Amino acid sequence: MKKTVIVTGGAGFIGSNFIFHMLGKYADYRIVCLDKLTYAGNLSTLESVLDKPNFRFVKADICDRAAVCALFEEEKPDIVVNFAAESHVDRSIESPDVFLQTNIIGTATLMGACRKYGVARFHQVSTDEVYGDLPLDRPDLFFTENTPLHTSSPYSSSKASADLLVLAYYRTYGLPVSISRCSNNYGPYHFPEKLIPLMIANALNDKPLPVYGKGENVRDWLYVEDHCKAIDLIIHKGRVGEVYNVGGHNEMANIDIVKLICKELGKPESLITYVADRKGHDLRYAIDPAKIHRELGWLPETKFADGIKKTIKWYLENREWWETIVSGEYKDYYERMYGDRK
Ligand code: NAD
Ligand code: DAU
């Protein structure tokens, strides 16, 4: 059946991959991307779909109630999927305010419009970071949907606040919501401020590879397409009012990822530079995805060994995409973040 889906934050990493997935799978759906095009949003990422008759791009801020309502009035969406967010932990430590504005107020603004226009499903793309972290010496522990929220950074706190609001709008107003809490994604169009693309870009430019602390922190990596498929399942078949954890049981220490990237690119490990740790650095994330598997049959399809090769190949074949970013205003960010980090 024909549906209109508004995808917020679709010019960013995961949102753009989700748009490609939806346009590829549902030829009769209309996909409308609403994005403010912050430093992390890139219209060139969507170039291949901009001319499609069932795709529309609208530049707007999710906190702008008038602009959001005007778009909802015009498009009458069936489904809204909210990817729009400030997403980088290090930036949230440097300047938290915009995280509170976009991630909390923006989510509430979207839900207000969903209520007004009777949207059938509001899906909030959340993160495993809302659960805080797990100790490194307890590999038996995982985040389930019942793990208490216990955040560490302004970023994760803003995402947890949004999750609580989403659940409150369900209980108080009966807004049909769902939430996915996913682990670390990797793949094409990942902004080069994040670990994997930063290390690939730096290694290709023979620049130092800045590993925080001892590189022992563990993340649970999932290929971005698998995350998009999970959200597709949740918005169509997931239960309203529910939270679904998404992750692929693929835990790796940061240092092992960086060494693997060096190996794949034929670069020396001597490029690795240990730098001052992130403040409040979460030790380990590990998702238990049993619920989404049991209820919706979701399982990750891409193994890390294949996904990382595909990702590196993409960065090699799309140098212009990331070189434009790293040569622009990102240079100032990089200097601020890493310039005298010892
Ligand atoms: P990203 O930073 O690559 O993209 C964010 C997008 O949102 C950009 O296009 C940006 O322009 C847009 N945006 C920011 N503020 C906006 C505003 N006020 N109004 C409209 N658009 C705005 O982020 P990402 O890595 O693709 O993450 C997308 C979502 O998934 C986020 O909500 C994030 O919390 C969540 N998430 C990310 C990961 C991950 O590993 N990257 C894992 C789990 C969950
Ligand atoms: O777990 C999901 C989260 O994953 C998402 O909610 C966030 O939006 C996303 O940015 C990501 O957060 P992380 O903080 O885990 O990702 P990041 O790529 O910033 O860092 C991954 C790990 O690598 C982390 O332990 C910090 C470390 N790191 C990161 C950078 C950028 C380094 O050692 N050096 C670096 O230069």
Coordinates of C-alpha atoms and ligand atoms in Angstrom, one line a residue:
M1 CA 0.0 0.0 0.0
K2 CA 1.2 3.5 -0.9
K3 CA 2.6 5.4 2.1
T4 CA 4.3 8.8 2.7
V5 CA 7.3 8.6 5.0
I6 CA 9.0 11.7 6.4
V7 CA 12.6 10.9 7.2
T8 CA 14.3 13.6 9.3
G9 CA 18.1 13.8 9.3
G10 CA 18.2 12.0 6.0
A11 CA 21.2 13.9 4.7
G12 CA 23.3 12.4 7.5
F13 CA 25.0 9.0 7.7
I14 CA 22.3 6.5 8.7
G15 CA 19.3 8.6 7.5
S16 CA 20.7 8.7 3.9
N17 CA 21.3 4.9 3.9
F18 CA 17.8 4.5 5.2
I19 CA 16.4 6.6 2.3
F20 CA 18.3 4.5 -0.2
H21 CA 17.0 1.3 1.4
M22 CA 13.3 2.6 1.4
L23 CA 13.4 3.9 -2.2
G24 CA 15.0 0.7 -3.4
K25 CA 12.5 -1.5 -1.6
Y26 CA 9.2 0.4 -1.8
A27 CA 8.7 1.8 -5.3
D28 CA 5.2 3.1 -4.4
Y29 CA 6.2 5.0 -1.2
R30 CA 6.8 8.7 -1.2
I31 CA 9.9 9.5 0.8
V32 CA 10.3 13.1 2.1
C33 CA 13.6 14.1 3.7
L34 CA 13.6 17.0 6.2
D35 CA 17.1 18.1 7.2
K36 CA 18.6 21.3 8.5
L37 CA 21.9 20.5 6.7
T38 CA 24.1 21.1 9.7
Y39 CA 27.9 20.4 9.4
A40 CA 26.9 16.7 9.5
G41 CA 24.3 16.9 6.7
N42 CA 25.4 16.7 3.1
L43 CA 23.1 17.2 0.2
S44 CA 25.6 15.6 -2.2
T45 CA 25.0 12.4 -0.3
L46 CA 21.4 12.3 -1.7
E47 CA 22.4 13.4 -5.2
S48 CA 21.5 10.0 -6.8
V49 CA 17.9 10.2 -5.6
L50 CA 17.2 14.0 -5.7
D51 CA 15.5 13.7 -9.1
K52 CA 13.3 10.7 -8.3
P53 CA 9.6 11.6 -8.6
N54 CA 8.7 9.9 -5.3
F55 CA 11.5 11.7 -3.3
R56 CA 11.5 15.2 -2.0
F57 CA 14.1 17.1 0.0
V58 CA 13.2 20.0 2.4
K59 CA 15.7 22.0 4.2
A60 CA 14.3 22.8 7.7
D61 CA 15.0 22.5 11.4
I62 CA 13.1 19.9 13.4
C63 CA 12.8 22.6 16.2
D64 CA 11.0 25.0 13.8
R65 CA 7.3 24.2 14.7
A66 CA 5.9 26.3 11.8
A67 CA 8.1 24.7 9.2
V68 CA 7.5 21.2 10.5
C69 CA 3.7 21.8 10.6
A70 CA 3.6 23.3 7.2
L71 CA 5.4 20.2 5.8
F72 CA 3.1 17.8 7.6
E73 CA 0.0 19.8 6.4
E74 CA 1.3 19.5 2.8
E75 CA 2.5 15.9 2.9
K76 CA 0.1 14.2 5.3
P77 CA 2.7 11.6 6.3
D78 CA 1.7 8.1 7.4
I79 CA 5.1 7.5 9.1
V80 CA 7.8 9.8 10.6
V81 CA 11.2 8.4 11.3
N82 CA 13.4 10.7 13.3
F83 CA 17.1 10.4 12.6
A84 CA 17.8 14.1 13.0
A85 CA 20.2 14.7 15.9
E86 CA 23.5 16.1 17.0
S87 CA 25.2 12.7 17.1
H88 CA 28.9 13.2 18.1
V89 CA 29.8 12.6 21.8
D90 CA 33.0 14.7 21.6
R91 CA 31.1 17.7 20.3
S92 CA 28.6 17.3 23.0
I93 CA 31.3 17.5 25.6
E94 CA 32.6 20.7 24.0
S95 CA 29.2 22.4 23.4
P96 CA 26.2 20.6 25.0
D97 CA 23.5 23.3 24.3
V98 CA 22.7 22.4 20.7
F99 CA 22.3 18.8 21.7
L100 CA 19.6 19.6 24.2
Q101 CA 17.9 21.8 21.6
T102 CA 17.9 19.5 18.6
N103 CA 17.7 16.1 20.4
I104 CA 15.1 17.0 23.0
I105 CA 13.1 20.0 21.8
G106 CA 13.3 18.8 18.2
T107 CA 11.9 15.4 19.0
A108 CA 9.1 17.0 21.0
T109 CA 8.3 19.4 18.2
L110 CA 8.0 16.5 15.7
M111 CA 5.8 14.6 18.1
G112 CA 3.5 17.7 18.5
A113 CA 3.1 17.7 14.7
C114 CA 2.5 14.0 14.6
R115 CA -0.3 14.4 17.2
K116 CA -1.8 17.4 15.2
Y117 CA -1.9 15.5 11.9
G118 CA -2.8 12.0 13.2
V119 CA 0.4 10.3 12.0
A120 CA 0.1 6.5 12.3
R121 CA 3.6 5.9 13.5
F122 CA 6.4 8.1 15.0
H123 CA 9.7 6.2 15.1
Q124 CA 12.5 7.5 17.2
V125 CA 16.0 6.4 16.2
S126 CA 17.8 6.1 19.6
T127 CA 21.1 4.6 20.7
D128 CA 22.5 2.0 23.1
E129 CA 24.4 4.9 24.8
V130 CA 21.2 5.6 26.8
Y131 CA 22.1 2.6 28.9
G132 CA 25.5 4.0 29.9
D133 CA 28.3 1.5 29.8
L134 CA 29.2 -2.0 30.9
P135 CA 32.4 -3.1 32.7
L136 CA 35.2 -4.5 30.5
D137 CA 35.7 -7.6 32.8
R138 CA 32.0 -8.8 32.6
P139 CA 31.6 -10.2 29.1
D140 CA 28.4 -12.0 30.4
L141 CA 26.5 -8.6 30.7
F142 CA 24.5 -7.1 27.9
F143 CA 22.0 -4.2 27.5
T144 CA 18.4 -5.4 27.3
E145 CA 15.4 -3.2 26.8
N146 CA 14.9 -3.3 30.6
T147 CA 18.4 -2.1 31.4
P148 CA 17.9 1.2 33.4
L149 CA 18.8 4.4 31.6
H150 CA 22.1 5.6 33.0
T151 CA 23.9 8.1 30.7
S152 CA 27.4 9.5 30.7
S153 CA 27.7 12.3 28.1
P154 CA 25.5 15.3 27.2
Y155 CA 24.8 13.5 23.9
S156 CA 23.6 10.3 25.5
S157 CA 21.6 12.3 28.2
S158 CA 19.9 14.2 25.5
K159 CA 19.0 11.0 23.6
A160 CA 17.7 9.4 26.8
S161 CA 15.6 12.5 27.6
A162 CA 14.1 12.2 24.1
D163 CA 13.3 8.5 24.7
L164 CA 11.5 9.4 27.9
L165 CA 9.5 12.0 26.1
V166 CA 8.6 9.6 23.3
L167 CA 7.3 7.0 25.9
A168 CA 5.4 9.8 27.7
Y169 CA 3.6 10.9 24.5
Y170 CA 2.6 7.3 24.0
R171 CA 1.2 6.9 27.5
T172 CA -0.3 10.3 27.9
Y173 CA -1.6 11.1 24.5
G174 CA -1.7 7.6 22.9
L175 CA 0.7 8.7 20.1
P176 CA 1.7 5.6 18.2
V177 CA 5.4 5.5 18.8
S178 CA 8.3 3.1 18.6
I179 CA 12.0 3.4 19.6
S180 CA 15.0 1.5 18.3
R181 CA 18.3 1.6 20.3
C182 CA 21.1 0.6 18.1
S183 CA 24.8 0.0 18.7
N184 CA 27.6 1.7 16.7
N185 CA 27.0 1.7 13.0
Y186 CA 29.6 1.8 10.2
G187 CA 29.5 1.9 6.4
P188 CA 29.2 4.4 3.5
Y189 CA 28.7 8.2 4.1
H190 CA 29.8 8.0 7.8
F191 CA 31.1 11.4 8.7
P192 CA 34.9 11.4 9.2
E193 CA 34.8 12.7 12.8
K194 CA 33.7 9.2 13.9
L195 CA 36.3 6.5 14.7
I196 CA 36.2 4.2 11.6
P197 CA 36.0 6.9 8.9
L198 CA 38.4 9.1 10.7
M199 CA 41.0 6.3 10.9
I200 CA 40.5 5.4 7.3
A201 CA 40.8 9.0 6.1
N202 CA 43.9 9.7 8.3
A203 CA 45.6 6.4 7.3
L204 CA 45.0 7.2 3.6
N205 CA 46.6 10.6 4.2
D206 CA 49.5 9.1 6.3
K207 CA 48.4 11.2 9.3
P208 CA 48.6 10.0 12.9
L209 CA 45.8 7.8 14.1
P210 CA 44.6 9.3 17.5
V211 CA 43.5 6.5 19.8
Y212 CA 41.9 7.7 23.0
G213 CA 43.4 6.3 26.3
K214 CA 44.7 2.8 25.8
G215 CA 42.3 1.9 23.0
E216 CA 40.7 -0.8 25.3
N217 CA 37.1 0.6 25.1
V218 CA 34.7 -1.8 23.4
R219 CA 32.0 -1.0 20.9
D220 CA 29.5 -3.3 19.3
W221 CA 29.6 -2.6 15.5
L222 CA 26.8 -3.1 13.1
Y223 CA 26.8 -2.5 9.3
V224 CA 24.5 0.4 8.6
E225 CA 22.2 -1.5 6.1
D226 CA 21.4 -4.0 8.9
H227 CA 20.3 -1.1 11.1
C228 CA 18.1 0.3 8.2
K229 CA 16.5 -3.1 7.7
A230 CA 15.7 -3.3 11.5
I231 CA 14.0 0.1 11.4
D232 CA 12.0 -0.9 8.3
L233 CA 10.8 -4.0 10.2
I234 CA 9.9 -2.0 13.3
I235 CA 7.9 0.7 11.5
H236 CA 5.9 -1.9 9.6
K237 CA 5.6 -4.8 12.1
G238 CA 6.9 -3.6 15.4
R239 CA 4.5 -3.1 18.3
V240 CA 3.4 0.4 19.2
G241 CA 4.8 1.8 22.5
E242 CA 7.8 -0.6 22.4
V243 CA 11.5 -0.3 22.5
Y244 CA 13.7 -2.6 20.3
N245 CA 17.4 -3.0 20.9
V246 CA 19.4 -3.5 17.6
G247 CA 22.9 -4.9 17.6
G248 CA 24.9 -7.7 16.0
H249 CA 27.0 -9.2 18.9
N250 CA 30.1 -7.8 17.3
E251 CA 32.2 -6.4 20.1
M252 CA 35.6 -5.1 19.3
A253 CA 38.2 -3.0 21.2
N254 CA 39.0 0.3 19.5
I255 CA 42.7 -0.5 19.1
D256 CA 41.9 -3.8 17.2
I257 CA 39.7 -1.8 14.8
V258 CA 42.5 0.7 14.1
K259 CA 45.0 -2.1 13.6
L260 CA 42.7 -3.8 11.2
I261 CA 42.3 -0.6 9.2
C262 CA 46.1 -0.3 9.0
K263 CA 46.4 -3.9 7.8
E264 CA 43.6 -3.5 5.2
L265 CA 45.2 -0.3 3.8
G266 CA 48.8 -1.6 4.0
K267 CA 49.7 1.2 6.4
P268 CA 52.2 0.9 9.3
E269 CA 50.9 0.6 12.9
S270 CA 53.5 3.3 13.8
L271 CA 50.8 5.8 12.6
I272 CA 48.9 4.9 15.8
T273 CA 49.2 7.7 18.4
Y274 CA 47.7 7.3 21.9
V275 CA 46.1 10.6 23.0
A276 CA 44.3 11.9 26.1
D277 CA 41.1 10.0 26.9
R278 CA 37.6 11.3 26.2
K279 CA 36.0 12.7 29.4
G280 CA 33.6 10.3 30.9
H281 CA 34.5 7.7 28.3
D282 CA 32.1 4.8 28.2
L283 CA 34.0 1.5 28.6
R284 CA 31.9 -1.1 26.8
Y285 CA 28.6 -1.3 24.9
A286 CA 27.0 -4.6 24.1
I287 CA 23.5 -5.1 22.9
D288 CA 21.2 -8.1 23.5
P289 CA 19.1 -8.2 20.3
A290 CA 17.0 -11.2 21.4
K291 CA 13.7 -9.2 21.4
I292 CA 13.8 -7.9 17.8
H293 CA 15.0 -11.4 16.7
R294 CA 12.2 -13.1 18.5
E295 CA 9.3 -10.7 17.6
L296 CA 10.4 -9.5 14.1
G297 CA 12.8 -12.2 12.9
W298 CA 15.6 -9.6 12.5
L299 CA 19.2 -10.8 12.3
P300 CA 22.3 -8.9 11.1
E301 CA 23.3 -10.0 7.6
T302 CA 26.7 -8.5 7.1
K303 CA 29.6 -10.0 9.0
F304 CA 32.2 -7.4 10.2
A305 CA 35.0 -9.0 8.2
D306 CA 33.0 -8.3 5.0
G307 CA 31.4 -5.0 6.1
I308 CA 34.7 -3.4 7.0
K309 CA 36.2 -4.4 3.6
K310 CA 33.1 -2.9 1.8
T311 CA 33.4 0.3 3.9
I312 CA 37.1 0.8 3.2
K313 CA 36.5 0.1 -0.5
W314 CA 33.7 2.8 -0.5
Y315 CA 36.1 5.4 1.1
L316 CA 38.7 4.5 -1.5
E317 CA 36.2 4.9 -4.4
N318 CA 34.6 8.0 -3.0
R319 CA 37.5 10.2 -2.0
E320 CA 35.9 13.3 -3.2
W321 CA 33.0 12.9 -0.8
W322 CA 35.1 12.8 2.3
E323 CA 38.0 15.0 1.0
T324 CA 35.6 17.8 0.5
I325 CA 34.5 17.5 4.2
V326 CA 38.0 17.2 5.7
S327 CA 39.3 20.2 3.7
G328 CA 36.4 22.5 4.8
E329 CA 35.3 23.7 8.2
Y330 CA 36.1 20.3 9.6
K331 CA 39.7 21.4 9.6
D332 CA 39.0 23.8 12.5
Y333 CA 37.1 21.2 14.5
Y334 CA 40.0 18.7 14.0
E335 CA 42.6 21.3 15.2
R336 CA 40.4 22.1 18.2
M337 CA 39.9 18.5 19.1
Y338 CA 43.3 17.0 18.3
G339 CA 45.7 19.9 17.9
D340 CA 47.4 19.8 21.3
R341 CA 45.7 16.6 22.7
K342 CA 48.5 14.7 24.5
Ligands
NAD1 P1 24.7 12.3 11.6 O1 25.3 13.2 12.5 O2 25.5 11.7 10.5 O3 23.5 13.0 10.8 C1 22.5 13.8 11.5 C2 21.7 14.5 10.5 O4 20.7 15.2 11.2 C3 22.4 15.4 9.6 O5 22.0 15.3 8.3 C4 22.0 16.8 10.1 O6 22.0 17.8 9.1 C5 20.6 16.5 10.6 N1 20.2 17.5 11.7 C6 20.9 17.8 12.8 N2 20.2 18.7 13.5 C7 19.0 18.9 12.8 C8 17.9 19.7 13.1 N3 17.8 20.5 14.2 N4 16.9 19.7 12.2 C9 16.9 18.9 11.1 N5 18.0 18.1 10.8 C10 19.0 18.2 11.7 O7 24.1 11.2 12.5 P2 23.9 9.6 12.3 O8 25.2 8.9 12.8 O9 23.4 9.3 10.9 O10 22.8 9.3 13.4 C11 21.4 9.4 13.0 C12 20.6 9.0 14.3 O11 20.9 7.7 14.7 C13 20.9 9.9 15.5 O12 19.7 10.2 16.1 C14 21.8 9.1 16.4 O13 21.6 9.5 17.7 C15 21.3 7.7 16.1 N6 22.3 6.6 16.2 C16 23.5 6.7 15.6 C17 24.4 5.6 15.7 C18 25.7 5.7 15.0 O14 26.5 4.7 15.2 N7 26.0 6.6 14.2 C19 24.0 4.5 16.4 C20 22.8 4.5 17.1 C21 21.9 5.5 16.9
DAU2 O1 26.7 3.4 20.3 C1 26.0 4.2 19.4 C2 26.7 5.5 19.3 O2 27.9 5.3 18.5 C3 25.9 6.6 18.6 O3 24.8 6.9 19.4 C4 26.7 7.9 18.3 O4 25.9 8.8 17.6 C5 27.9 7.5 17.5 O5 28.7 8.6 17.3 C6 28.7 6.4 18.3 O6 29.3 6.9 19.5 P1 30.8 6.6 20.0 O7 31.2 7.6 20.9 O8 30.8 5.1 20.4 O9 31.5 6.7 18.5 P2 32.9 7.3 18.1 O10 33.1 6.9 16.6 O11 32.9 8.8 18.4 O12 33.9 6.6 19.0 C7 34.0 5.2 19.0 C8 35.1 4.8 20.0 O13 36.4 5.2 19.4 C9 35.0 5.5 21.3 O14 35.4 4.6 22.3 C10 36.0 6.6 21.3 C11 37.1 6.1 20.4 N1 37.8 7.1 19.5 C12 37.0 8.0 18.8 C13 37.6 8.9 18.0 C14 36.7 9.9 17.1 C15 39.1 7.2 19.5 O15 39.8 6.4 20.1 N2 39.7 8.2 18.7 C16 39.0 9.0 17.9 O16 39.6 9.9 17.2

